[in-house]
Amino acid sequence: MKAARLGAGILFGLLAPCLVAPLPAQIAPRLTGATVLAQLDTAQHDLAARAASLPNSSLAATSQRLAQLEVALRKALGNDTEKPIDIIGADAKASAYRASAAVQRTQAYLDATKGCLTADATTMAAALATTVDLLAGESGSSKTQPVINGVETMDHRQLFVLGNSSKEVAFALVGTNLVDTQCEDPVVSATDRQGKRLVMQPGVTGVSPSRIELKLANSADLPSGSYVLHVQSKHKAFLVGCTAQPEAVAVVQAAPPVKAAVSYGLTATCRVNGAEHAMPPVTGTLPDLAGGNAVSQQITTDGCSDPVSYAITATVTFSDGHSASIGPISQIASAGITAGLQGGYSLSWDPSVHQIFVRASPSTCKGIY
């Protein structure tokens, strides 16, 4: 009996690793023309829905451009709609890859603009519109078609707008077939929407087949408008060496950050001769907020030596003209007050140092550098 139990234990010990071994990761299905067409249709309708909340943006026109891209791709694919795009003709494959890039950039826009101010979302929409227009108008194909699917920050956040931050900025282009490691590094140049070469050119800091890392010495020197990045790479082929590939493009928008001004009113309730009295409010306006900075101001509440509570009101006014208010919000005199403002800003009153602070949330509007 002991021998039988021992044998069963050994058998279980041998089988146990198999029982708890993790399942292998599933392999994604190969990308087909039908898949890209379905993605284009979804992207078009999702963008049209978002356009309803941004009527003065380019989103409605971009949605229509995606619809035109879908029609053109369906024609280019012909009878190869159900085939993996890697094995179809070079021209149709190039069209499918560019259409897929437009889909990915559209989805990135929809994700990145959640929580953005209207002005920021509209500026980002301009970058998307130029991207889709250029992808739809590109020609040229190769067996290793280079394509840029997105632009992102170094910590992998999707990027649509460079906010003229007057400092060196680093970002990356991501895609496929961007570099053949047997050839020299690709050449990356920048133009405006009309193709005029800009004074501010990016520097290449790192390359791989799926990623090109760039830096700009001073984004404050960028003129407002589309900043179009052109990637010219080479591919090595048997007997012919490194030959030029079709150009790949990416777009970000250069624009000054939306400014915000916060005005406040702080009312102290004081105890005087055993009775509580509300003092006249102390009002003022904090320095302008722009580009995610933080501001503060010292507040003097004269004539209140024994405060009972504080109440604060605030209004944030944006450079696009709209404003939003909060308050009054009250707390006992020993407790601080923290409240959210529209645009992802946070206002705080610290009674221990008699200061008001306003800070930008780091998660606000992820598509802006």
C-alpha positions as a printed NumPy array, in Angstrom:
array([[  0.   ,   0.   ,   0.   ],
       [  2.817,   2.386,   0.891],
       [  4.535,   1.575,  -2.404],
       [  1.322,   2.353,  -4.309],
       [  0.907,   5.689,  -2.547],
       [  4.57 ,   6.516,  -3.2  ],
       [  4.168,   5.705,  -6.874],
       [  1.064,   7.875,  -7.14 ],
       [  2.868,  10.722,  -5.44 ],
       [  5.791,  10.484,  -7.839],
       [  3.417,  10.387, -10.824],
       [  1.549,  13.473,  -9.557],
       [  4.86 ,  15.262,  -9.01 ],
       [  5.85 ,  14.568, -12.594],
       [  2.496,  15.702, -13.957],
       [  2.103,  18.786, -11.736],
       [  4.378,  21.07 , -13.818],
       [  2.262,  20.209, -16.844],
       [ -0.905,  21.031, -14.936],
       [  0.284,  24.505, -13.881],
       [  2.324,  25.432, -16.955],
       [  1.058,  28.682, -18.476],
       [ -0.777,  28.503, -21.743],
       [  1.256,  29.715, -24.717],
       [  0.408,  33.17 , -26.022],
       [ -2.003,  33.111, -28.912],
       [ -0.651,  34.121, -32.297],
       [ -2.579,  36.945, -33.894],
       [ -4.148,  36.124, -37.259],
       [ -2.383,  37.478, -40.319],
       [ -3.619,  40.841, -41.498],
       [ -5.879,  40.517, -44.534],
       [ -7.407,  43.081, -46.841],
       [-10.837,  42.25 , -45.425],
       [ -9.59 ,  43.036, -41.915],
       [ -8.225,  46.426, -42.973],
       [-11.484,  47.25 , -44.771],
       [-13.492,  46.406, -41.657],
       [-11.155,  48.516, -39.526],
       [-11.523,  51.439, -41.924],
       [-15.301,  51.22 , -41.706],
       [-15.222,  51.181, -37.901],
       [-12.721,  54.06 , -37.737],
       [-14.826,  56.133, -40.119],
       [-17.992,  55.751, -38.028],
       [-16.203,  56.248, -34.692],
       [-14.616,  59.446, -35.978],
       [-17.957,  60.71 , -37.326],
       [-19.481,  60.145, -33.888],
       [-16.673,  62.105, -32.225],
       [-17.082,  64.894, -34.81 ],
       [-20.55 ,  65.616, -33.406],
       [-18.925,  66.99 , -30.234],
       [-16.307,  68.991, -32.202],
       [-18.362,  70.643, -34.955],
       [-15.675,  73.215, -35.823],
       [-12.922,  70.636, -36.271],
       [-11.719,  68.695, -39.32 ],
       [-13.027,  65.373, -37.965],
       [-16.096,  65.157, -40.208],
       [-13.959,  65.719, -43.312],
       [-11.409,  63.159, -42.109],
       [-14.181,  60.632, -41.572],
       [-15.22 ,  61.129, -45.203],
       [-11.593,  60.777, -46.287],
       [-11.447,  57.41 , -44.533],
       [-14.572,  56.355, -46.412],
       [-12.895,  57.306, -49.697],
       [ -9.8  ,  55.386, -48.638],
       [-11.96 ,  52.321, -48.007],
       [-13.466,  52.515, -51.502],
       [-10.034,  52.928, -53.1  ],
       [ -8.567,  50.026, -51.14 ],
       [-11.445,  47.713, -52.025],
       [-10.792,  48.48 , -55.703],
       [ -7.025,  47.939, -55.321],
       [ -7.504,  44.574, -53.593],
       [ -9.813,  43.177, -56.248],
       [-10.119,  39.434, -55.735],
       [ -7.39 ,  39.372, -53.068],
       [ -9.571,  40.769, -50.263],
       [ -9.421,  37.611, -48.136],
       [ -5.699,  36.969, -48.618],
       [ -2.992,  38.03 , -46.139],
       [ -1.724,  41.36 , -47.423],
       [  1.901,  40.177, -47.248],
       [  1.372,  37.801, -50.176],
       [ -0.641,  39.995, -52.549],
       [  0.696,  42.295, -55.258],
       [  3.076,  45.049, -54.214],
       [  0.774,  47.946, -55.143],
       [ -2.252,  46.517, -53.32 ],
       [ -0.081,  45.569, -50.346],
       [  1.306,  49.108, -50.106],
       [ -2.215,  50.555, -50.215],
       [ -3.361,  48.16 , -47.489],
       [ -0.432,  49.015, -45.218],
       [ -1.042,  52.74 , -45.625],
       [ -4.759,  52.289, -44.959],
       [ -3.938,  50.274, -41.832],
       [ -1.641,  53.095, -40.695],
       [ -4.524,  55.584, -41.125],
       [ -6.736,  53.327, -39.003],
       [ -4.136,  53.055, -36.237],
       [ -3.564,  56.8  , -36.165],
       [ -7.319,  57.426, -36.02 ],
       [ -7.74 ,  55.028, -33.109],
       [ -4.799,  56.685, -31.358],
       [ -6.54 ,  60.054, -31.76 ],
       [ -9.79 ,  58.74 , -30.314],
       [ -7.936,  57.315, -27.31 ],
       [ -5.593,  60.265, -26.732],
       [ -8.248,  63.001, -26.809],
       [-10.304,  61.661, -23.918],
       [-10.383,  64.461, -21.341],
       [ -8.845,  67.059, -23.674],
       [ -9.99 ,  70.642, -23.939],
       [-11.921,  71.443, -27.106],
       [ -9.077,  73.613, -28.416],
       [ -6.521,  70.842, -27.859],
       [ -8.711,  68.165, -29.434],
       [ -9.286,  70.415, -32.46 ],
       [ -5.555,  71.007, -32.91 ],
       [ -4.902,  67.268, -32.658],
       [ -7.626,  66.702, -35.244],
       [ -5.667,  68.886, -37.685],
       [ -2.656,  66.575, -37.315],
       [ -4.867,  63.553, -37.949],
       [ -6.431,  65.184, -41.021],
       [ -3.04 ,  65.891, -42.591],
       [ -1.881,  62.363, -41.773],
       [ -4.872,  60.711, -43.451],
       [ -4.66 ,  63.029, -46.469],
       [ -0.995,  62.239, -47.023],
       [ -1.454,  58.497, -46.552],
       [ -4.381,  58.49 , -48.961],
       [ -2.403,  60.433, -51.551],
       [  0.855,  58.466, -51.352],
       [  2.02 ,  56.22 , -54.161],
       [  4.901,  53.813, -54.659],
       [  5.391,  50.287, -53.41 ],
       [  8.075,  47.739, -52.603],
       [  8.367,  44.222, -51.278],
       [  9.336,  45.7  , -47.9  ],
       [  6.914,  48.627, -47.872],
       [  7.967,  51.163, -45.19 ],
       [  5.038,  52.6  , -43.255],
       [  4.702,  54.754, -40.134],
       [  1.782,  53.725, -37.924],
       [  2.209,  56.323, -35.216],
       [  4.191,  59.016, -33.465],
       [  4.808,  58.647, -29.758],
       [  6.706,  60.102, -26.824],
       [  9.685,  58.256, -25.416],
       [  7.422,  56.717, -22.753],
       [  5.118,  55.374, -25.513],
       [  2.245,  57.871, -25.33 ],
       [  0.656,  58.718, -28.679],
       [  1.726,  62.18 , -29.824],
       [ -0.161,  64.619, -32.053],
       [  0.914,  68.121, -30.97 ],
       [  4.265,  69.685, -30.122],
       [  3.369,  72.6  , -27.892],
       [  6.211,  75.06 , -28.618],
       [  7.707,  74.314, -25.22 ],
       [ 11.029,  76.146, -25.828],
       [ 13.053,  73.101, -24.843],
       [ 14.575,  70.031, -26.455],
       [ 11.965,  67.4  , -27.164],
       [ 12.446,  63.728, -28.002],
       [  9.914,  61.473, -29.687],
       [  9.723,  58.446, -31.978],
       [  8.173,  57.247, -35.209],
       [  6.876,  53.683, -35.02 ],
       [  5.986,  51.391, -37.893],
       [  7.304,  48.579, -40.066],
       [ 10.254,  48.199, -42.459],
       [ 11.624,  51.589, -41.415],
       [ 15.258,  50.464, -41.405],
       [ 17.262,  47.728, -43.092],
       [ 20.179,  47.15 , -40.72 ],
       [ 22.374,  46.155, -43.674],
       [ 22.045,  49.685, -45.085],
       [ 22.814,  53.147, -43.757],
       [ 20.415,  54.906, -41.415],
       [ 17.323,  56.494, -42.975],
       [ 17.227,  60.198, -43.721],
       [ 14.472,  62.064, -41.852],
       [ 13.522,  65.56 , -42.968],
       [ 10.742,  67.961, -41.994],
       [  8.529,  70.191, -44.15 ],
       [  5.32 ,  72.103, -43.751],
       [  2.041,  70.87 , -45.251],
       [  2.935,  72.388, -48.635],
       [  6.301,  70.587, -48.753],
       [  8.52 ,  73.579, -47.906],
       [ 11.578,  72.496, -45.945],
       [ 11.569,  73.916, -42.414],
       [ 14.486,  75.522, -40.641],
       [ 13.977,  73.285, -37.598],
       [ 15.055,  69.787, -38.667],
       [ 14.958,  66.693, -36.438],
       [ 18.051,  64.747, -35.456],
       [ 18.023,  60.934, -35.566],
       [ 19.16 ,  59.432, -32.26 ],
       [ 18.283,  55.759, -32.699],
       [ 16.927,  53.372, -35.325],
       [ 15.392,  49.917, -35.606],
       [ 13.115,  48.327, -38.231],
       [ 10.067,  49.318, -36.153],
       [ 11.194,  52.569, -34.525],
       [ 13.107,  55.755, -35.34 ],
       [ 13.915,  58.02 , -32.383],
       [ 14.258,  61.746, -32.987],
       [ 15.03 ,  64.938, -31.118],
       [ 14.369,  68.611, -31.718],
       [ 16.741,  71.129, -30.195],
       [ 14.1  ,  73.779, -29.497],
       [ 10.426,  73.259, -30.297],
       [  9.709,  76.953, -29.651],
       [ 11.256,  77.666, -33.065],
       [  8.605,  75.593, -34.855],
       [  6.108,  77.685, -36.8  ],
       [  2.507,  76.822, -35.969],
       [  0.991,  74.344, -38.398],
       [  1.67 ,  70.86 , -39.704],
       [  5.135,  69.442, -39.076],
       [  5.476,  66.716, -41.717],
       [  8.248,  64.158, -41.236],
       [  9.553,  62.383, -44.327],
       [ 11.493,  59.139, -43.878],
       [ 13.649,  57.987, -46.765],
       [ 15.097,  54.53 , -46.137],
       [ 16.942,  51.899, -48.159],
       [ 16.638,  48.14 , -48.492],
       [ 19.359,  45.681, -49.485],
       [ 18.508,  43.239, -52.23 ],
       [ 20.558,  40.438, -53.766],
       [ 23.018,  41.66 , -56.419],
       [ 21.736,  45.247, -56.467],
       [ 22.793,  46.408, -52.971],
       [ 20.931,  49.075, -51.004],
       [ 18.187,  50.769, -53.024],
       [ 15.838,  53.607, -52.092],
       [ 12.395,  52.656, -50.799],
       [  9.144,  54.61 , -51.137],
       [  8.95 ,  57.514, -48.702],
       [  7.07 ,  57.079, -45.413],
       [  5.484,  60.108, -43.736],
       [  4.218,  61.112, -40.314],
       [  2.608,  64.302, -39.042],
       [  2.476,  66.212, -35.795],
       [  0.986,  69.646, -35.321],
       [  3.057,  72.526, -33.943],
       [  0.964,  74.867, -31.803],
       [  1.312,  77.003, -28.695],
       [ -0.277,  75.419, -25.621],
       [ -3.745,  76.512, -24.585],
       [ -3.348,  79.044, -21.769],
       [ -5.551,  79.173, -18.701],
       [ -6.   ,  81.872, -16.069],
       [ -7.506,  81.104, -12.667],
       [ -9.246,  83.795, -10.636],
       [-10.271,  83.076,  -7.052],
       [-12.164,  84.376,  -4.064],
       [-11.205,  83.264,  -0.547],
       [-13.605,  84.045,   2.301],
       [-12.558,  83.582,   5.921],
       [-15.145,  83.112,   8.643],
       [-13.744,  84.462,  11.922],
       [-14.713,  84.269,  15.569],
       [-14.95 ,  87.727,  17.142],
       [-16.205,  88.144,  20.717],
       [-17.665,  84.66 ,  20.613],
       [-19.612,  85.247,  17.38 ],
       [-18.778,  84.086,  13.862],
       [-18.497,  86.646,  11.081],
       [-17.694,  86.194,   7.369],
       [-14.943,  88.551,   6.281],
       [-14.952,  90.299,   2.887],
       [-13.51 ,  87.877,   0.289],
       [ -9.904,  88.165,  -0.804],
       [ -9.853,  88.017,  -4.601],
       [ -7.135,  87.754,  -7.185],
       [ -5.87 ,  86.027, -10.312],
       [ -3.033,  83.525, -10.472],
       [ -0.283,  83.701, -13.118],
       [ -1.217,  82.092, -16.434],
       [ -1.001,  78.331, -16.774],
       [  0.397,  76.887, -19.989],
       [  2.018,  73.632, -21.003],
       [  1.408,  71.798, -17.745],
       [  3.149,  74.237, -15.386],
       [  2.133,  74.866, -11.757],
       [  1.427,  78.28 , -10.192],
       [  0.817,  79.556,  -6.668],
       [  0.055,  82.745,  -4.791],
       [  0.367,  83.91 ,  -1.204],
       [ -2.924,  85.034,   0.375],
       [ -3.188,  87.513,   3.244],
       [ -6.378,  87.426,   5.325],
       [ -6.059,  90.587,   7.4  ],
       [ -8.308,  91.125,  10.409],
       [ -8.923,  87.463,  11.137],
       [ -6.846,  86.283,  14.065],
       [ -9.165,  83.397,  14.973],
       [-10.433,  81.769,  11.747],
       [-13.211,  79.175,  12.   ],
       [-13.397,  78.135,   8.347],
       [-12.424,  79.103,   4.843],
       [-14.507,  79.009,   1.647],
       [-13.08 ,  79.273,  -1.846],
       [-14.536,  79.944,  -5.281],
       [-12.578,  79.827,  -8.521],
       [-13.045,  80.4  , -12.242],
       [-10.718,  79.061, -14.924],
       [-10.724,  80.977, -18.217],
       [ -9.057,  79.502, -21.305],
       [ -7.422,  81.289, -24.191],
       [-10.105,  79.961, -26.531],
       [-12.613,  82.137, -24.633],
       [-14.631,  79.675, -22.551],
       [-14.601,  79.449, -18.757],
       [-15.873,  77.274, -15.91 ],
       [-16.393,  77.951, -12.201],
       [-16.447,  75.992,  -8.942],
       [-17.47 ,  76.735,  -5.368],
       [-17.954,  77.973,  -2.857],
       [-16.214,  75.027,  -1.199],
       [-15.83 ,  75.262,   2.597],
       [-13.609,  73.563,   5.177],
       [-12.686,  74.131,   8.806],
       [ -9.769,  76.517,   9.196],
       [ -7.225,  73.799,   9.994],
       [ -8.031,  71.705,   6.911],
       [ -6.902,  72.249,   3.36 ],
       [ -9.204,  72.464,   0.353],
       [ -8.579,  70.635,  -2.934],
       [-10.862,  70.756,  -5.946],
       [-10.727,  69.873,  -9.614],
       [-10.996,  72.497, -12.334],
       [-12.005,  71.978, -15.939],
       [ -9.109,  71.093, -18.22 ],
       [ -7.5  ,  68.697, -15.768],
       [ -6.279,  71.343, -13.333],
       [ -6.281,  70.901,  -9.569],
       [ -6.703,  73.828,  -7.172],
       [ -5.529,  73.614,  -3.542],
       [ -5.722,  75.948,  -0.563],
       [ -3.163,  75.297,   2.173],
       [ -4.078,  77.239,   5.356],
       [ -0.79 ,  76.331,   7.054],
       [  1.179,  78.487,   4.592],
       [ -1.703,  80.652,   3.348],
       [ -1.138,  79.75 ,  -0.294],
       [ -3.31 ,  78.768,  -3.251],
       [ -1.799,  76.302,  -5.726],
       [ -2.99 ,  75.243,  -9.178],
       [ -1.383,  72.284, -10.927],
       [ -2.022,  70.433, -14.169],
       [ -2.778,  66.734, -14.022],
       [ -0.079,  64.702, -15.818],
       [ -2.774,  62.495, -17.353],
       [ -4.559,  65.386, -19.074],
       [ -4.702,  65.275, -22.873],
       [ -2.161,  62.565, -23.609],
       [ -1.646,  63.555, -27.243],
       [  0.196,  66.813, -26.494],
       [  3.896,  67.049, -25.657]])
